[in-house]
Tab-separated table of C-alpha atoms in Angstrom:
chain	number	residue	atom	x	y	z
A	242	MET	CA	-37.826	-19.501	-1.668
A	243	LYS	CA	-39.535	-20.767	-5.173
A	244	ALA	CA	-37.635	-22.460	-7.803
A	245	ARG	CA	-38.801	-22.829	-11.615
A	246	ASN	CA	-39.124	-25.996	-13.481
A	247	LEU	CA	-37.141	-25.467	-16.578
A	248	PRO	CA	-37.144	-27.733	-19.875
A	249	ALA	CA	-33.844	-29.596	-20.714
A	250	GLY	CA	-32.933	-27.136	-23.482
A	251	GLN	CA	-32.486	-24.251	-20.681
A	252	GLY	CA	-29.621	-25.675	-19.609
A	253	TRP	CA	-27.516	-25.283	-23.117
A	254	ARG	CA	-28.531	-21.484	-22.832
A	255	TRP	CA	-26.580	-21.334	-19.668
A	256	LEU	CA	-23.447	-21.572	-21.026
A	257	SER	CA	-24.019	-19.274	-23.713
A	258	GLY	CA	-25.682	-16.715	-21.079
A	259	GLY	CA	-22.338	-16.915	-19.363
A	260	PHE	CA	-20.549	-16.001	-22.748
A	261	GLY	CA	-22.661	-13.015	-22.983
A	262	LEU	CA	-22.122	-11.911	-19.877
A	263	PHE	CA	-18.107	-11.963	-20.177
A	264	ARG	CA	-18.329	-9.968	-23.434
A	265	LYS	CA	-20.047	-7.234	-21.628
A	266	ASN	CA	-16.857	-6.779	-19.199
A	267	ARG	CA	-14.180	-9.419	-20.911
A	268	LEU	CA	-11.091	-7.626	-19.395
A	269	THR	CA	-11.899	-7.247	-15.614
A	270	LEU	CA	-13.884	-10.535	-15.234
A	271	SER	CA	-10.938	-12.271	-16.619
A	272	LEU	CA	-9.011	-10.575	-14.143
A	273	THR	CA	-11.361	-11.115	-11.156
A	274	VAL	CA	-11.739	-15.139	-12.000
A	275	LEU	CA	-7.807	-14.996	-12.312
A	276	SER	CA	-7.422	-13.225	-9.010
A	277	TYR	CA	-9.761	-15.863	-7.423
A	278	TRP	CA	-7.497	-18.390	-8.629
A	279	MET	CA	-3.973	-17.053	-7.314
A	280	LEU	CA	-5.518	-16.155	-3.644
A	281	MET	CA	-6.961	-19.830	-3.569
A	282	ALA	CA	-3.344	-21.268	-4.756
A	283	ALA	CA	-1.868	-18.936	-2.159
A	284	ILE	CA	-4.059	-20.213	0.631
A	285	ASN	CA	-3.529	-23.703	-0.367
A	286	SER	CA	0.098	-23.547	-0.308
A	287	LEU	CA	-0.142	-22.718	3.499
A	288	PRO	CA	1.607	-25.218	5.547
A	289	VAL	CA	-0.807	-27.736	7.878
A	290	ILE	CA	-4.096	-25.716	7.321
A	291	GLY	CA	-3.677	-24.380	3.938
A	292	GLN	CA	-6.397	-26.845	2.132
A	293	ILE	CA	-8.887	-26.645	5.045
A	294	VAL	CA	-8.818	-22.778	5.098
A	295	ALA	CA	-9.272	-22.590	0.971
A	296	THR	CA	-12.039	-25.144	1.053
A	297	LEU	CA	-13.875	-23.142	4.153
A	298	LEU	CA	-13.767	-20.315	1.922
A	299	ILE	CA	-14.880	-21.499	-0.945
A	300	PRO	CA	-18.502	-20.380	-0.657
A	301	VAL	CA	-17.440	-16.834	0.257
A	302	PHE	CA	-15.606	-16.518	-3.112
A	303	SER	CA	-18.293	-17.874	-4.807
A	304	VAL	CA	-20.828	-15.078	-3.625
A	305	SER	CA	-17.797	-13.051	-4.546
A	306	LEU	CA	-17.736	-14.187	-8.116
A	307	MET	CA	-21.779	-13.859	-8.294
A	308	ASN	CA	-21.761	-10.300	-6.963
A	309	ALA	CA	-19.366	-9.662	-9.848
A	310	CYS	CA	-21.333	-11.304	-12.320
A	311	ARG	CA	-24.407	-9.333	-11.277
A	312	GLN	CA	-22.840	-6.153	-11.389
A	313	VAL	CA	-21.790	-6.954	-14.796
A	314	GLU	CA	-25.369	-7.863	-15.821
A	315	GLN	CA	-26.338	-4.406	-14.204
A	316	GLY	CA	-23.730	-2.524	-16.106
A	317	SER	CA	-21.789	-1.691	-12.896
A	318	PRO	CA	-17.641	-1.164	-13.422
A	319	LEU	CA	-16.004	-4.051	-11.473
A	320	GLN	CA	-13.842	-2.859	-8.724
A	321	PRO	CA	-10.652	-4.829	-7.434
A	322	GLN	CA	-12.334	-5.298	-4.064
A	323	VAL	CA	-15.387	-7.416	-5.477
A	324	ILE	CA	-13.372	-10.687	-5.023
A	325	PHE	CA	-13.521	-9.653	-1.303
A	326	SER	CA	-17.362	-8.651	-1.311
A	327	GLY	CA	-18.659	-12.428	-0.027
A	328	PHE	CA	-16.759	-11.375	3.302
A	329	ARG	CA	-19.648	-8.730	3.809
A	330	GLN	CA	-23.019	-10.918	3.151
A	331	ASN	CA	-23.690	-13.432	5.999
A	332	LEU	CA	-20.330	-14.709	6.119
A	333	ARG	CA	-20.915	-16.734	9.345
A	334	THR	CA	-23.314	-18.988	7.762
A	335	LEU	CA	-21.034	-19.111	4.366
A	336	LEU	CA	-18.430	-20.367	6.852
A	337	VAL	CA	-20.856	-22.845	8.152
A	338	LEU	CA	-21.604	-23.844	4.646
A	339	GLY	CA	-17.552	-24.268	3.923
A	340	GLY	CA	-17.031	-26.323	7.297
A	341	ALA	CA	-20.198	-28.750	5.823
A	342	TYR	CA	-18.647	-28.933	2.496
A	343	THR	CA	-15.238	-29.926	4.128
A	344	VAL	CA	-16.633	-32.466	6.400
A	345	ALA	CA	-18.850	-34.045	3.537
A	346	SER	CA	-15.825	-33.958	1.059
A	347	ALA	CA	-13.694	-35.643	4.016
A	348	CYS	CA	-16.006	-38.415	4.373
A	349	ILE	CA	-16.484	-39.236	0.767
A	350	LEU	CA	-12.740	-39.465	0.758
A	351	GLY	CA	-12.374	-41.779	3.523
A	352	ILE	CA	-15.068	-43.952	2.022
A	353	ALA	CA	-13.270	-43.803	-1.162
A	354	SER	CA	-9.832	-44.690	0.567
A	355	ILE	CA	-11.646	-47.948	1.978
A	356	ILE	CA	-11.731	-49.530	-1.664
A	357	ASP	CA	-8.739	-48.390	-2.628
A	358	GLY	CA	-6.513	-48.221	0.162
A	359	GLY	CA	-6.016	-44.158	0.173
A	360	VAL	CA	-4.711	-43.556	-3.300
A	361	LEU	CA	-7.401	-41.196	-4.232
A	362	PHE	CA	-6.795	-39.453	-1.186
A	363	GLN	CA	-3.319	-39.377	-1.641
A	364	ILE	CA	-3.800	-37.822	-5.041
A	365	ILE	CA	-6.230	-35.173	-4.031
A	366	VAL	CA	-4.831	-34.221	-0.562
A	367	MET	CA	-1.394	-35.105	-0.361
A	368	GLY	CA	-0.669	-34.302	-4.287
A	369	ASP	CA	1.470	-37.503	-4.726
A	370	ARG	CA	1.459	-39.412	-7.962
A	371	PRO	CA	1.168	-43.157	-7.044
A	372	ASP	CA	2.746	-45.776	-9.011
A	373	GLU	CA	1.232	-46.799	-12.617
A	374	ASN	CA	-0.178	-50.025	-11.109
A	375	ALA	CA	-2.360	-48.442	-8.285
A	376	LEU	CA	-3.604	-46.028	-10.956
A	377	SER	CA	-4.627	-48.837	-13.324
A	378	SER	CA	-6.144	-51.056	-10.576
A	379	GLY	CA	-9.788	-51.974	-10.403
A	380	ALA	CA	-9.904	-50.841	-6.752
A	381	PHE	CA	-8.665	-47.426	-7.787
A	382	VAL	CA	-11.255	-47.184	-10.438
A	383	MET	CA	-14.243	-48.379	-8.524
A	384	ALA	CA	-13.189	-45.834	-5.617
A	385	VAL	CA	-12.915	-42.632	-8.250
A	386	GLN	CA	-16.676	-43.857	-9.446
A	387	THR	CA	-17.880	-44.237	-5.918
A	388	ALA	CA	-16.749	-40.747	-5.166
A	389	LEU	CA	-18.197	-39.030	-8.173
A	390	LEU	CA	-21.358	-40.448	-7.243
A	391	LEU	CA	-21.414	-39.368	-3.916
A	392	PHE	CA	-20.394	-35.870	-4.890
A	393	ILE	CA	-23.361	-35.395	-7.156
A	394	PRO	CA	-25.939	-34.656	-4.448
A	395	VAL	CA	-23.269	-32.574	-2.425
A	396	MET	CA	-22.885	-30.499	-5.622
A	397	MET	CA	-26.786	-30.316	-5.865
A	398	ALA	CA	-26.852	-28.903	-2.393
A	399	TYR	CA	-23.778	-26.438	-2.951
A	400	TRP	CA	-24.951	-25.244	-6.287
A	401	PHE	CA	-26.920	-22.397	-5.253
A	402	ALA	CA	-26.449	-22.620	-1.694
A	403	PRO	CA	-24.193	-19.595	-1.132
A	404	VAL	CA	-25.870	-17.306	-3.050
A	405	LEU	CA	-29.009	-18.035	-0.997
A	406	ALA	CA	-27.323	-17.570	2.162
A	407	ALA	CA	-25.925	-14.215	1.093
A	408	TRP	CA	-28.801	-12.471	-1.211
A	409	HIS	CA	-31.415	-13.998	0.649
A	410	GLY	CA	-30.438	-14.481	4.217
A	411	LEU	CA	-31.158	-18.000	4.339
A	412	SER	CA	-30.063	-20.434	6.880
A	413	ALA	CA	-27.087	-23.041	6.208
A	414	GLY	CA	-29.711	-25.773	6.386
A	415	LYS	CA	-32.505	-23.962	4.362
A	416	SER	CA	-29.793	-22.939	1.540
A	417	LEU	CA	-28.773	-26.484	1.296
A	418	PHE	CA	-31.945	-27.800	1.097
A	419	PHE	CA	-33.564	-25.263	-1.499
A	420	SER	CA	-30.645	-25.892	-3.570
A	421	LEU	CA	-30.691	-29.520	-3.561
A	422	VAL	CA	-34.511	-29.239	-4.321
A	423	ALA	CA	-33.991	-26.986	-7.086
A	424	CYS	CA	-31.197	-29.178	-8.831
A	425	ALA	CA	-33.470	-32.153	-8.479
A	426	GLN	CA	-36.301	-30.721	-9.889
A	427	ASN	CA	-34.368	-29.439	-12.637
A	428	TRP	CA	-32.163	-32.160	-13.453
A	429	ARG	CA	-32.849	-32.301	-17.080
A	430	ALA	CA	-31.528	-29.002	-17.631
A	431	PHE	CA	-28.399	-29.629	-15.643
A	432	LEU	CA	-27.924	-32.566	-17.432
A	433	ALA	CA	-27.975	-30.796	-20.780
A	434	TYR	CA	-25.722	-28.065	-19.050
A	435	ALA	CA	-23.040	-30.617	-18.022
A	436	MET	CA	-23.065	-31.592	-21.738
A	437	ALA	CA	-22.662	-28.180	-22.967
A	438	VAL	CA	-19.873	-27.945	-20.824
A	439	VAL	CA	-17.628	-31.025	-21.667
A	440	VAL	CA	-18.440	-30.245	-25.480
A	441	PHE	CA	-17.138	-26.487	-25.233
A	442	GLY	CA	-14.694	-26.801	-22.579
A	443	ALA	CA	-13.127	-29.905	-23.585
A	444	LEU	CA	-14.379	-31.732	-27.132
A	445	LEU	CA	-14.445	-28.532	-29.128
A	446	PRO	CA	-11.051	-27.055	-27.693
A	447	GLY	CA	-9.437	-30.868	-27.994
A	448	LEU	CA	-10.616	-31.179	-31.491
A	449	MET	CA	-9.451	-27.567	-32.361
A	450	VAL	CA	-5.594	-28.346	-30.961
A	451	GLY	CA	-5.782	-31.639	-33.141
A	452	LEU	CA	-6.380	-30.062	-36.263
A	453	LEU	CA	-4.248	-27.117	-36.052
A	454	VAL	CA	-1.122	-29.556	-34.626
A	455	SER	CA	-2.192	-31.543	-38.053
A	456	ALA	CA	-1.716	-28.286	-39.847
A	457	ILE	CA	1.119	-26.895	-38.585
A	458	PRO	CA	3.111	-29.648	-36.871
A	459	HIS	CA	5.766	-27.488	-35.459
A	460	GLY	CA	3.324	-25.106	-33.435
A	461	SER	CA	2.524	-28.277	-31.543
A	462	GLU	CA	4.248	-26.511	-27.993
A	463	LEU	CA	2.704	-23.246	-28.846
A	464	PHE	CA	-0.630	-24.667	-29.038
A	465	SER	CA	-0.121	-26.928	-26.096
A	466	VAL	CA	0.569	-23.630	-23.891
A	467	LEU	CA	-1.994	-21.424	-25.565
A	468	LEU	CA	-4.920	-23.629	-24.769
A	469	PRO	CA	-4.536	-23.104	-21.176
A	470	ILE	CA	-4.185	-19.464	-21.406
A	471	LEU	CA	-7.160	-19.087	-23.525
A	472	ILE	CA	-9.450	-21.453	-21.091
A	473	VAL	CA	-8.208	-19.595	-18.155
A	474	LEU	CA	-8.969	-16.147	-19.553
A	475	ILE	CA	-11.853	-16.794	-21.464
A	476	PHE	CA	-13.966	-20.407	-20.591
A	477	MET	CA	-13.408	-20.232	-16.764
A	478	PRO	CA	-15.202	-16.724	-16.422
A	479	THR	CA	-17.685	-17.665	-19.084
A	480	LEU	CA	-18.423	-20.598	-16.642
A	481	TYR	CA	-18.407	-19.063	-13.728
A	482	ALA	CA	-21.158	-16.315	-15.177
A	483	SER	CA	-23.241	-19.542	-16.546
A	484	PHE	CA	-23.282	-20.177	-12.779
A	485	TYR	CA	-25.090	-16.941	-12.079
A	486	ALA	CA	-27.138	-17.417	-15.444
A	487	SER	CA	-28.357	-20.793	-13.870
A	488	TYR	CA	-29.175	-18.840	-10.777
A	489	ARG	CA	-31.091	-16.225	-12.598
A	490	ASP	CA	-33.395	-18.688	-14.648
A	491	VAL	CA	-34.102	-21.204	-11.556
A	492	PHE	CA	-34.936	-18.799	-8.847
A	493	VAL	CA	-37.877	-16.602	-9.668
A	494	ALA	CA	-36.831	-13.519	-7.104
A	495	ILE	CA	-33.953	-11.796	-6.483
A	496	ASP	CA	-33.206	-9.014	-4.060
A	497	GLU	CA	-31.487	-6.460	-6.371
A	498	ASP	CA	-30.411	-4.472	-3.306
A	499	ALA	CA	-28.577	-7.368	-1.352
């Protein structure tokens, strides 16, 4: 498996490439992403095992979404069952990846809990909101920063791993290794990509809403409802499609019959 070494500017093009894929099939791609979020929400709501099962299935559904993006690129019609297509491609390895991700996340949250006494764990896992004093404490801030730093290599290892396992038949260890190396090799492009996501996913929408609220003060409630809808129906499908665009740019070969 060979990864290309791309210039930093290519990272900006991944988001525009994702939007280009989104424009090819706006409705069905949006519905596919919305179906994914609804399925994950339903699984998460299961008592006791919901969050564990949902985390285990993240690589599986990631492959399903990448299958959808590839079909859009090839001009093939998207069928509703594409959301379950990841279950048909090297499922055992994808579940191993999900299990490893679950363990890694638990370890990171465990380290963070040592720092802040479990405040971050309480927010992410339990869904509770601690008091303001706990959220503003230096220990909580340090725990968040530590968790973010530790999650960076984890995200690098998992960025391409599900697709490499499903489309190329790699083992869990090899897919994680090649993903980590490819991301490290293209860190400049990924940094530019992260900046593009922040700009177009947060700064510009926030600025637009602020300008609209200033111009039409009575429409603030409408805009506060409209923005999340636009993010779910436009930006999130574009974001997932940009994951596919990054894969097609970084890795030279792809098995089109996978």
